[in-house]
XYZ file of C-alpha atoms in Angstrom:
693
model
C -0.029 -0.058 0.095
C 2.842 1.994 0.814
C 3.735 2.768 -3.483
C -0.211 3.795 -3.458
C 0.040 6.036 -0.761
C 3.378 7.664 -2.213
C 2.193 7.762 -5.468
C -1.148 9.765 -4.313
C 1.502 11.958 -2.234
C 3.158 12.792 -5.644
C 0.388 13.876 -7.370
C -0.769 16.525 -4.968
C 3.092 18.092 -5.675
C 3.147 17.355 -8.986
C -0.256 19.348 -9.304
C 1.145 21.964 -6.874
C 4.280 22.860 -9.199
C 3.310 22.394 -12.678
C 1.963 25.748 -14.380
C -1.235 25.541 -15.997
C -2.477 24.630 -19.525
C -5.508 24.413 -21.674
C -7.424 21.062 -20.583
C -7.576 19.861 -24.811
C -5.559 16.536 -24.851
C -6.896 13.457 -24.144
C -6.148 11.579 -21.285
C -5.965 7.474 -21.244
C -6.308 4.150 -18.851
C -3.755 1.672 -19.234
C -4.765 -0.767 -21.602
C -4.415 -4.905 -20.615
C -1.153 -5.094 -22.775
C 0.203 -2.114 -20.631
C -0.596 -4.283 -17.147
C 0.962 -7.342 -18.492
C 4.016 -5.121 -19.298
C 3.777 -4.015 -15.614
C 3.461 -7.229 -14.196
C 5.850 -9.033 -16.752
C 8.956 -6.548 -14.805
C 7.192 -6.421 -11.275
C 6.633 -9.904 -11.027
C 4.717 -11.614 -8.161
C 5.813 -12.469 -4.918
C 3.272 -13.863 -2.034
C 5.374 -12.700 1.022
C 7.309 -9.319 2.060
C 10.727 -9.097 0.365
C 13.291 -6.399 1.608
C 15.102 -4.389 -1.564
C 17.429 -1.645 -1.485
C 16.375 -1.082 2.481
C 12.484 -1.104 1.557
C 10.095 -3.905 2.057
C 7.521 -4.900 -0.997
C 5.285 -7.323 -1.553
C 2.763 -8.599 -4.557
C 3.815 -6.812 -7.767
C 6.063 -4.044 -6.028
C 3.969 -2.668 -3.948
C 5.742 -1.017 -0.602
C 4.726 -2.477 2.715
C 6.028 -2.732 6.173
C 8.419 -5.420 7.526
C 5.736 -7.056 9.566
C 2.597 -6.429 6.875
C 1.094 -9.196 5.517
C 2.485 -11.796 7.946
C 0.411 -14.607 6.085
C 1.357 -14.127 2.892
C -0.652 -12.312 -0.263
C -2.626 -14.010 -3.239
C -2.391 -13.251 -6.684
C -5.166 -11.729 -7.048
C -4.872 -9.456 -3.920
C -1.518 -8.704 -5.082
C -3.276 -7.950 -8.630
C -5.814 -5.731 -6.957
C -3.212 -3.562 -5.494
C -1.163 -3.090 -8.476
C -3.993 -1.991 -9.938
C -4.647 0.843 -7.518
C -1.088 1.870 -7.984
C -1.531 2.048 -11.656
C -4.229 3.627 -11.216
C -2.586 6.524 -9.206
C 0.539 6.300 -11.994
C -1.926 6.724 -14.906
C -3.675 10.229 -12.965
C 0.417 11.470 -12.785
C 1.015 10.582 -16.015
C -2.211 12.345 -17.112
C -1.748 15.374 -15.229
C 1.295 15.897 -17.023
C -0.057 15.528 -20.380
C -2.718 17.961 -19.739
C -0.627 20.355 -17.892
C 1.817 21.248 -21.130
C -0.530 19.771 -23.967
C 1.191 16.761 -24.554
C -0.478 14.133 -26.915
C 0.042 10.559 -26.669
C -0.647 7.651 -28.428
C -2.283 4.634 -26.046
C 1.240 2.545 -25.939
C 3.145 5.727 -25.294
C 0.860 6.437 -22.298
C 1.505 2.239 -21.420
C 5.207 3.455 -21.409
C 4.963 6.282 -19.399
C 2.764 4.447 -16.401
C 5.365 1.845 -16.199
C 8.155 4.331 -15.522
C 5.671 6.339 -12.976
C 4.798 2.799 -11.338
C 8.151 2.079 -10.955
C 10.218 5.287 -11.068
C 7.127 7.759 -9.173
C 7.546 11.071 -10.238
C 11.533 11.988 -10.438
C 11.574 11.566 -14.268
C 8.387 14.225 -14.756
C 10.918 17.616 -13.708
C 10.705 19.322 -16.942
C 14.652 20.069 -16.520
C 15.295 16.017 -17.420
C 15.473 14.997 -20.879
C 12.252 12.684 -21.337
C 10.068 15.539 -19.874
C 11.336 18.150 -21.740
C 11.647 15.925 -25.080
C 7.874 15.631 -24.247
C 7.439 19.189 -23.699
C 8.713 20.650 -26.640
C 7.395 17.599 -29.032
C 9.093 14.116 -28.885
C 9.180 13.578 -32.608
C 12.042 16.068 -33.305
C 14.501 13.944 -31.159
C 16.219 10.787 -32.649
C 15.280 7.318 -31.661
C 19.123 7.114 -29.305
C 18.078 10.574 -27.862
C 14.643 8.944 -26.703
C 16.266 5.776 -25.854
C 18.909 7.655 -23.963
C 16.705 9.650 -22.234
C 14.199 6.901 -20.741
C 17.249 3.809 -20.612
C 19.098 6.524 -18.243
C 17.225 5.451 -15.272
C 18.698 2.305 -15.144
C 20.775 2.996 -11.812
C 20.453 2.297 -7.955
C 22.558 4.267 -6.511
C 25.528 4.779 -9.089
C 25.447 1.107 -9.926
C 23.831 -0.369 -13.307
C 21.082 -2.929 -12.558
C 20.826 -5.336 -15.397
C 17.220 -5.734 -14.892
C 16.404 -2.103 -15.059
C 18.863 -1.804 -18.293
C 16.413 -4.385 -19.857
C 12.931 -2.849 -18.185
C 14.147 0.531 -19.944
C 14.989 -0.507 -23.237
C 12.054 -2.108 -23.521
C 9.841 0.775 -22.479
C 11.682 2.634 -24.805
C 11.033 0.671 -27.926
C 7.381 0.475 -26.563
C 7.322 3.933 -26.551
C 8.852 4.652 -29.786
C 7.154 1.718 -31.968
C 4.495 0.434 -29.787
C 5.632 -3.151 -29.339
C 4.962 -4.757 -25.876
C 7.038 -7.474 -27.136
C 10.227 -6.250 -28.527
C 13.839 -6.457 -29.372
C 15.062 -2.831 -27.389
C 17.538 -4.886 -25.032
C 19.701 -6.480 -28.323
C 19.250 -3.184 -29.989
C 21.177 -1.084 -27.866
C 24.112 -1.442 -25.305
C 25.723 0.809 -23.390
C 28.963 2.518 -21.567
C 29.424 2.943 -17.800
C 31.303 5.997 -17.421
C 33.076 6.557 -14.301
C 34.621 10.133 -14.510
C 37.460 9.017 -11.730
C 36.875 12.773 -10.043
C 35.768 14.335 -12.687
C 31.929 15.585 -13.326
C 29.782 14.417 -16.392
C 26.380 15.060 -17.138
C 25.063 11.526 -18.389
C 27.791 8.797 -16.718
C 25.717 5.892 -18.841
C 25.117 6.160 -22.199
C 23.087 3.438 -24.286
C 24.346 3.087 -28.500
C 22.730 1.037 -31.168
C 24.053 -2.698 -31.010
C 26.468 -3.152 -34.509
C 27.509 0.212 -34.943
C 30.152 2.563 -33.853
C 30.278 4.688 -30.870
C 30.695 7.339 -32.234
C 32.113 10.438 -30.886
C 32.538 9.523 -26.797
C 31.564 12.551 -24.152
C 34.141 14.324 -22.049
C 34.337 14.769 -18.506
C 35.514 18.168 -16.596
C 38.196 18.439 -13.966
C 39.441 21.321 -12.862
C 43.377 21.326 -13.385
C 43.601 18.085 -15.413
C 43.317 17.470 -19.326
C 41.429 14.633 -19.792
C 43.502 11.952 -21.441
C 40.893 9.179 -22.454
C 38.529 6.853 -21.680
C 40.131 3.175 -20.961
C 38.788 -0.326 -20.234
C 39.959 -2.321 -17.179
C 42.260 -3.978 -19.830
C 43.980 -1.117 -20.626
C 42.116 -0.484 -23.742
C 41.925 3.161 -25.026
C 38.339 3.907 -26.085
C 38.457 6.034 -29.640
C 34.613 5.582 -30.363
C 35.501 3.749 -33.929
C 34.709 0.461 -32.092
C 31.699 -1.290 -32.568
C 29.050 -1.303 -29.641
C 28.039 -5.237 -29.269
C 28.279 -5.401 -25.343
C 28.332 -3.337 -22.170
C 31.276 -2.039 -21.257
C 32.991 0.019 -18.362
C 35.470 2.982 -19.068
C 37.424 4.978 -16.520
C 38.538 8.405 -17.340
C 42.482 9.014 -17.550
C 43.848 12.527 -16.559
C 46.963 13.774 -17.323
C 49.346 12.655 -20.145
C 47.438 9.172 -20.325
C 50.551 6.908 -20.041
C 50.198 3.269 -19.477
C 52.477 0.301 -19.130
C 49.350 -1.687 -18.800
C 49.679 -4.371 -21.846
C 46.276 -5.398 -23.651
C 45.423 -8.668 -23.503
C 44.201 -8.839 -26.853
C 46.444 -8.007 -30.352
C 45.674 -5.511 -31.693
C 46.091 -4.112 -35.181
C 48.201 -0.455 -35.768
C 45.646 1.602 -36.971
C 46.468 4.571 -39.703
C 43.926 6.820 -39.810
C 42.352 6.327 -43.321
C 40.039 9.550 -43.319
C 43.181 11.624 -43.848
C 44.869 9.513 -46.521
C 45.214 12.083 -49.848
C 44.872 10.045 -52.878
C 47.813 10.256 -55.009
C 46.579 8.296 -57.938
C 44.933 10.482 -61.081
C 43.224 7.294 -62.215
C 41.620 5.726 -58.759
C 38.402 7.019 -57.611
C 35.644 6.884 -54.812
C 33.119 5.443 -57.705
C 35.673 2.511 -58.273
C 34.956 -1.052 -56.841
C 38.396 -1.752 -55.484
C 38.846 2.180 -54.161
C 38.779 1.284 -50.301
C 41.713 -1.552 -51.191
C 43.576 0.667 -52.462
C 43.470 2.977 -50.294
C 44.191 0.684 -47.156
C 47.481 -0.746 -48.797
C 48.445 2.419 -50.441
C 47.899 4.003 -46.360
C 50.182 0.797 -45.509
C 52.974 1.703 -47.950
C 52.325 -2.126 -49.419
C 51.387 -1.342 -52.936
C 52.270 2.126 -54.640
C 51.655 4.066 -58.239
C 53.746 4.910 -61.121
C 55.987 8.205 -61.434
C 53.580 9.437 -63.856
C 51.111 9.407 -60.848
C 48.650 6.480 -62.045
C 47.717 3.288 -60.130
C 46.864 1.380 -63.220
C 44.215 -0.819 -61.785
C 44.055 -2.871 -64.970
C 47.641 -4.115 -65.250
C 48.502 -7.562 -65.386
C 50.633 -8.717 -62.277
C 53.860 -10.623 -62.776
C 54.693 -13.761 -61.079
C 57.494 -11.895 -58.660
C 54.897 -9.341 -57.836
C 52.405 -11.499 -56.465
C 54.757 -13.863 -54.419
C 55.760 -10.947 -52.929
C 52.186 -9.375 -52.009
C 50.700 -12.737 -50.853
C 53.761 -13.579 -48.602
C 54.435 -10.257 -46.989
C 50.262 -9.998 -46.437
C 50.343 -13.472 -44.624
C 52.910 -11.930 -42.369
C 56.574 -13.838 -43.689
C 59.467 -12.219 -42.999
C 60.636 -10.186 -46.127
C 63.829 -12.429 -47.523
C 64.799 -9.082 -49.694
C 67.217 -9.684 -52.481
C 69.425 -12.455 -50.489
C 69.124 -14.625 -52.925
C 70.567 -12.533 -55.938
C 69.780 -12.581 -59.247
C 66.542 -11.479 -59.508
C 64.869 -9.348 -57.369
C 62.024 -11.724 -56.604
C 63.731 -15.009 -56.439
C 64.409 -14.604 -52.479
C 60.340 -14.792 -52.787
C 60.377 -17.662 -54.564
C 62.910 -19.818 -52.518
C 60.537 -18.576 -49.359
C 57.444 -19.693 -51.129
C 58.855 -23.048 -52.112
C 60.289 -23.473 -48.372
C 56.860 -22.864 -47.101
C 55.239 -25.489 -49.351
C 53.112 -23.126 -51.151
C 54.738 -23.823 -54.780
C 57.268 -25.849 -56.695
C 59.838 -24.203 -58.694
C 58.499 -25.561 -62.135
C 55.468 -23.993 -61.525
C 56.958 -20.394 -61.635
C 59.436 -20.376 -64.566
C 59.215 -16.926 -65.382
C 58.817 -14.183 -62.283
C 58.556 -11.468 -64.904
C 55.334 -13.603 -66.638
C 52.180 -13.571 -65.399
C 50.699 -16.152 -62.316
C 47.361 -18.180 -63.112
C 44.640 -17.742 -60.343
C 44.418 -21.236 -59.484
C 48.403 -20.943 -59.011
C 47.507 -17.732 -56.402
C 44.971 -19.740 -54.616
C 47.631 -22.662 -53.987
C 49.995 -20.461 -52.780
C 47.861 -17.975 -50.406
C 46.537 -21.398 -49.111
C 50.070 -22.517 -47.740
C 51.097 -18.945 -46.872
C 47.974 -18.798 -44.554
C 48.344 -22.029 -43.319
C 45.221 -23.277 -44.663
C 44.696 -27.070 -46.207
C 42.544 -27.453 -49.191
C 39.082 -28.385 -48.456
C 36.653 -30.541 -50.298
C 33.077 -30.279 -50.519
C 30.545 -28.522 -53.686
C 32.484 -25.894 -55.557
C 31.242 -22.496 -55.475
C 32.420 -21.672 -58.789
C 30.761 -23.682 -61.982
C 34.091 -23.530 -63.797
C 36.598 -25.070 -61.241
C 36.369 -27.968 -58.487
C 39.250 -26.949 -56.607
C 40.273 -27.328 -52.821
C 42.245 -24.479 -52.613
C 39.826 -21.881 -54.347
C 36.896 -23.475 -51.641
C 39.161 -22.765 -48.979
C 39.287 -18.963 -49.871
C 35.957 -18.861 -50.523
C 35.021 -19.887 -47.575
C 37.496 -17.760 -45.437
C 36.275 -15.216 -47.150
C 39.371 -14.217 -49.350
C 38.108 -14.906 -53.103
C 34.804 -14.048 -54.314
C 35.276 -14.804 -57.908
C 33.196 -13.196 -60.411
C 29.199 -13.532 -60.744
C 27.590 -13.664 -64.145
C 23.633 -14.267 -64.991
C 23.480 -15.529 -61.414
C 26.718 -18.293 -61.775
C 30.046 -17.827 -60.101
C 32.888 -18.233 -62.312
C 36.828 -18.704 -60.783
C 39.023 -18.291 -64.146
C 41.565 -20.242 -62.711
C 43.628 -20.340 -65.868
C 43.275 -16.953 -66.229
C 45.808 -14.068 -65.211
C 45.245 -11.257 -62.467
C 45.490 -7.679 -62.348
C 46.383 -5.358 -59.475
C 42.792 -4.114 -58.459
C 41.815 -7.950 -57.963
C 45.076 -8.458 -56.128
C 44.354 -5.342 -53.957
C 41.443 -6.708 -52.704
C 43.090 -10.542 -52.224
C 45.843 -9.074 -50.370
C 43.517 -6.820 -48.084
C 41.398 -9.469 -47.101
C 44.756 -11.854 -46.252
C 46.281 -8.752 -44.040
C 42.610 -8.781 -42.458
C 41.884 -12.394 -42.054
C 43.397 -13.067 -38.890
C 41.735 -10.140 -36.887
C 38.160 -12.130 -37.075
C 36.283 -9.704 -35.094
C 38.530 -10.201 -32.500
C 41.179 -12.758 -31.673
C 41.593 -14.808 -28.566
C 44.534 -14.167 -26.763
C 47.587 -16.268 -27.993
C 45.373 -17.914 -30.006
C 43.851 -18.167 -33.584
C 40.260 -19.367 -34.506
C 38.179 -17.659 -32.298
C 35.379 -14.992 -32.612
C 34.659 -12.344 -29.936
C 31.048 -11.638 -29.231
C 30.048 -9.687 -26.723
C 32.150 -11.020 -24.033
C 32.058 -14.569 -24.940
C 35.143 -15.901 -27.506
C 33.191 -18.599 -29.692
C 35.581 -21.269 -31.504
C 35.416 -20.587 -35.290
C 33.604 -22.862 -37.255
C 35.576 -23.753 -40.035
C 33.333 -25.521 -42.000
C 30.959 -23.100 -42.120
C 31.712 -20.497 -45.058
C 32.643 -17.158 -43.802
C 30.624 -14.208 -45.369
C 32.364 -12.777 -48.341
C 31.480 -9.325 -48.401
C 33.665 -5.937 -48.199
C 32.087 -4.143 -45.788
C 33.694 -1.184 -46.906
C 31.555 -1.289 -49.899
C 28.120 -1.107 -48.343
C 26.238 2.244 -48.669
C 23.203 2.957 -46.829
C 21.395 5.892 -48.941
C 17.647 6.384 -46.899
C 16.032 3.088 -46.757
C 18.066 2.066 -49.486
C 21.437 0.027 -49.145
C 23.589 -0.699 -51.875
C 26.725 -2.865 -52.215
C 29.384 -1.574 -54.949
C 31.281 -4.808 -55.853
C 30.541 -5.322 -59.537
C 31.085 -9.562 -58.296
C 27.604 -9.096 -56.947
C 24.399 -8.659 -58.657
C 21.682 -7.757 -55.647
C 18.186 -7.375 -54.956
C 16.398 -4.771 -52.682
C 13.699 -5.989 -51.064
C 10.929 -5.974 -47.899
C 9.412 -8.407 -45.811
C 5.560 -7.803 -44.705
C 2.742 -9.337 -42.670
C -0.471 -8.167 -40.977
C 1.948 -5.647 -38.735
C 1.583 -3.741 -42.178
C -2.064 -3.733 -42.722
C -4.366 -4.506 -45.908
C -3.794 -1.656 -47.346
C -0.064 -1.852 -49.081
C -0.342 -0.835 -52.579
C 1.673 -3.100 -54.556
C 2.332 -1.377 -57.830
C 3.541 1.640 -55.874
C 5.569 -0.714 -54.129
C 7.229 -2.068 -57.483
C 8.047 1.557 -59.090
C 9.638 2.327 -56.086
C 12.666 -0.196 -56.815
C 11.788 -2.940 -54.525
C 12.513 -6.386 -56.239
C 11.304 -9.142 -53.969
C 9.097 -9.522 -50.472
C 9.130 -12.023 -47.961
C 5.399 -12.442 -46.568
C 4.851 -13.995 -43.552
C 2.712 -17.221 -43.606
C 1.847 -16.945 -40.037
C 3.061 -17.953 -36.940
C 3.242 -20.275 -33.918
C 2.163 -18.197 -30.044
C 4.945 -18.417 -28.104
C 2.144 -19.030 -24.886
C 1.906 -22.306 -23.073
C -0.706 -23.691 -25.681
C 1.845 -22.685 -28.865
C -1.362 -22.250 -31.140
C -0.669 -21.917 -34.619
C -1.978 -18.968 -36.969
C -2.606 -17.973 -40.696
C -1.355 -14.250 -40.856
C -4.554 -12.927 -41.839
C -2.437 -10.903 -44.819
C -0.961 -13.710 -46.069
C -2.874 -14.494 -49.058
C -3.672 -10.785 -49.976
C -0.018 -10.096 -49.737
C 1.211 -12.795 -51.602
C -1.678 -12.221 -54.408
C -0.575 -8.666 -54.844
C 2.651 -8.616 -54.702
C 2.216 -11.122 -57.544
C 0.151 -9.165 -59.500
C 2.665 -6.541 -59.615
C 5.538 -8.317 -60.955
C 7.689 -8.882 -57.890
C 9.408 -12.092 -56.898
C 8.013 -13.175 -53.802
C 9.395 -15.551 -50.592
C 7.378 -16.526 -47.584
C 8.356 -17.141 -44.050
C 6.933 -19.180 -41.073
C 7.694 -17.679 -37.306
C 8.536 -20.721 -35.509
C 8.442 -21.445 -31.138
C 8.459 -25.154 -31.664
C 9.776 -27.053 -29.303
C 10.266 -30.176 -30.583
C 10.934 -31.872 -34.108
C 7.140 -33.039 -34.281
C 5.664 -29.368 -33.684
C 8.398 -28.128 -36.563
C 6.988 -30.777 -38.442
C 3.893 -29.556 -38.040
C 4.636 -25.909 -38.808
C 5.913 -27.025 -42.139
C 3.365 -28.746 -43.116
C 1.026 -25.857 -42.081
C 2.954 -23.592 -44.179
C 2.559 -25.961 -47.445
C -1.090 -25.959 -46.905
C -1.393 -22.277 -46.938
C 0.758 -22.031 -50.120
C -1.226 -25.288 -52.073
C 1.362 -25.531 -54.549
C 1.501 -21.729 -55.315
C 5.051 -21.020 -56.465
C 7.629 -19.246 -54.520
C 10.726 -17.249 -56.397
C 12.658 -16.773 -53.144
C 13.065 -19.340 -50.319
C 10.667 -20.469 -47.616
C 11.951 -19.719 -44.552
C 12.388 -20.717 -40.877
C 12.319 -17.825 -38.669
C 12.811 -18.570 -34.892
C 13.520 -16.019 -32.243
C 14.135 -15.836 -28.990
C 10.803 -14.385 -26.783
C 11.999 -12.805 -23.567
C 8.483 -12.759 -22.015
C 7.639 -14.971 -18.978
C 6.040 -17.940 -19.629
C 7.506 -18.452 -23.617
C 7.479 -21.791 -24.413
C 10.707 -21.886 -26.027
C 12.625 -20.404 -23.249
C 15.620 -22.759 -21.852
C 15.515 -24.464 -25.394
C 18.542 -26.506 -26.083
C 21.016 -25.167 -29.174
C 20.611 -29.050 -30.567
C 16.958 -29.392 -30.238
C 16.433 -26.199 -32.139
C 18.834 -26.756 -34.854
C 16.473 -30.307 -35.348
C 13.444 -28.394 -35.230
C 15.180 -26.112 -38.240
C 16.204 -29.221 -39.942
C 13.086 -30.841 -39.925
C 11.335 -27.506 -41.180
C 13.542 -27.042 -44.131
C 13.807 -30.665 -45.292
C 10.041 -30.517 -45.265
C 9.676 -28.074 -47.576
C 12.348 -29.209 -49.414
C 10.381 -32.658 -50.201
C 7.716 -30.244 -51.256
C 9.406 -28.547 -54.264
C 10.241 -25.387 -51.928
C 13.989 -23.667 -51.796
C 14.609 -23.834 -47.462
C 15.873 -20.878 -45.889
C 17.087 -20.285 -42.092
C 16.516 -16.796 -40.433
C 18.575 -15.481 -37.809
C 20.095 -12.137 -35.930
C 23.496 -12.104 -34.274
C 22.984 -13.937 -31.032
C 20.553 -16.613 -32.262
C 23.141 -17.258 -34.952
C 26.182 -17.207 -32.667
C 24.955 -18.873 -29.162
C 21.384 -20.791 -30.474
C 21.689 -22.388 -33.693
C 24.459 -25.042 -34.543
C 25.231 -23.653 -37.357
C 27.578 -26.371 -38.751
C 24.922 -28.480 -38.682
C 22.889 -26.036 -41.234
C 25.332 -25.164 -43.909
C 22.988 -27.220 -46.748
C 20.467 -24.072 -46.136
C 20.816 -20.472 -47.194
C 20.795 -17.543 -44.254
C 18.412 -14.898 -44.176
C 20.442 -12.522 -41.597
C 18.982 -9.758 -39.754
C 21.281 -7.292 -38.365
C 19.809 -3.371 -37.915
C 23.281 -1.493 -38.853
C 24.722 0.323 -41.556
C 27.315 -2.672 -42.282
C 27.004 -6.185 -41.170
C 29.048 -8.058 -38.433
C 28.000 -11.518 -38.876
C 30.891 -13.879 -39.343
C 29.641 -16.355 -41.266
C 28.167 -16.185 -44.871
C 24.039 -14.997 -45.423
C 22.601 -14.800 -48.794
C 19.801 -12.119 -47.787
C 20.563 -9.333 -44.848
C 17.599 -7.582 -43.341
C 19.325 -4.486 -42.497
C 16.883 -2.221 -41.090
C 13.258 -2.277 -39.247
C 12.506 1.338 -39.824
C 12.556 1.424 -43.907
C 10.050 3.850 -45.732
C 8.726 2.595 -49.394
C 6.238 4.144 -51.046
C 2.830 2.036 -50.994
C 3.415 0.887 -47.653
C 2.119 2.562 -44.609
C 4.401 3.039 -41.576
C 7.603 1.537 -41.036
C 9.121 -1.822 -42.850
C 12.018 -4.223 -42.372
C 14.324 -3.530 -45.540
C 16.615 -6.470 -47.086
C 19.244 -6.707 -49.586
C 19.848 -9.972 -51.657
C 23.224 -11.260 -52.365
C 22.975 -13.099 -55.664
C 19.434 -12.660 -56.052
C 17.139 -15.818 -56.581
């Protein structure tokens, strides 16, 4: 009852201090979805419990230590909670009326959750969220709103994980009306310790998968801020990718440190300051980023006339030197005498890269097939067996380098060619050398070891049997809602995915005219509650017919919450019955996602069973003549699926970022959930397909 009484007093105090305004704004009561949202985080406790020196019972209602000696029933706990919710509603409604703030039902529900949990402290007009509401929240970015809400995540000066999760869920509810949402995975944070200095906000939230950008700077009288450092001794620059919560401490003075980092770091050059010396290389060239990198590091150079000559055929000697040095081998110089590249040939022979007879002329051209063999040996890789990605060669060396993301080949009319007998030109070699130089630094490397990927705070064994993504991150360009991949080796297609959430009023002719080429349509879904009922998407048939009539290529997906293979097979049959033999241009996708709600039927599902379910679904739809595909995001791909068992299926990967960070390969990338496309009301998921179907 104490929370109820305290909130009642807060209303009286709030009314006493807030200025008057015209009462022309709509008021609300909390929806049942909003009630469920609060209950999810408060949780039911039948007996009193202590938290930070205060006593609570039921769904987070304040009480005295000796109250309720016999406990409380769930019904009584909910009655008390709803009384407190009513008081929180009054607080929020009075704020809206006083300042003339118009909100939606779901925004009101999010604000009631804050009032229920925080009281009125966030309602001070000098604080960010309240000031945003008063001045018009629509003028602020998503990140600004998320930070304004999520900043209330502390107990004292300590960040509480449960509060971070609640605030991020609350922020995404306020922004997008989704009571179950991915806010906690969409954002992470840095908790800054100013180390005696002062700063406005110590915990700052950043979109996961994006670079942090400019970091805040604290102030300390008489001292010079020397940077933010992690506990391991790394200095944060802001160029790192946000992936997991971090703690950083300010250093003052000159910032000198003798601490050795525990993870090897590549020496970096600021490529933004590179001045292009080549008259025949422009930013529009597909190889520009490779030439820029290698030129900045003095790996390659141009000609006296100021040209680079990207199309010039490379000699065998030049290729040997570039590959061996990129792989970290010691430069032999001209110690062998004779030809300037003789030392590189002798070194290559000693490493088992090549036989002397295979390079009869160091000044002559060298074949792509031999380059693949040399690169594999120099990198310590062995040729692999398996289906070749190239239609013109079945070569274990080429397969290995393709799976490691070193070679792409050339795609023509949907087919990938390697051209093993052709020579190689300078621009192509720049791409290969750059990938070899960066190969050891897959996301991050476990201290003293190779073969690990760092995801968040975990080091995951690299699955060598799972193909690596071959895409060059520097070639992705996001323009508005459209993602481009500027690599001539790939023919890409732009797409959307839709469900009943987009409503029934999609104008498919406008969608097609806007440049969208394909659409992935939700067939249905299994509920995440204990019953796990199967449901047809109410707009599936209409969307399928409309998209096809507009000339768009179509694929489909089913949102699964299967907990065993029998249910996965049932889901596949449900989908096949809904399709009734209708043809699809794009795959039929198994979409299993983590549901964080209490009572979610898939909570705790083990990785083996999940992977078994995906295989069961995929093989069922394959038998029916459809192309199977598996959908996942970073946490599901890295932490839940056994990806080495899913290599028979293409992947639809989801990460809302300006460039992807998934190490393993994927055929479609869902890069945004906030796209704007003519003909589709509201926001829509955006996708880019590599090698369109």
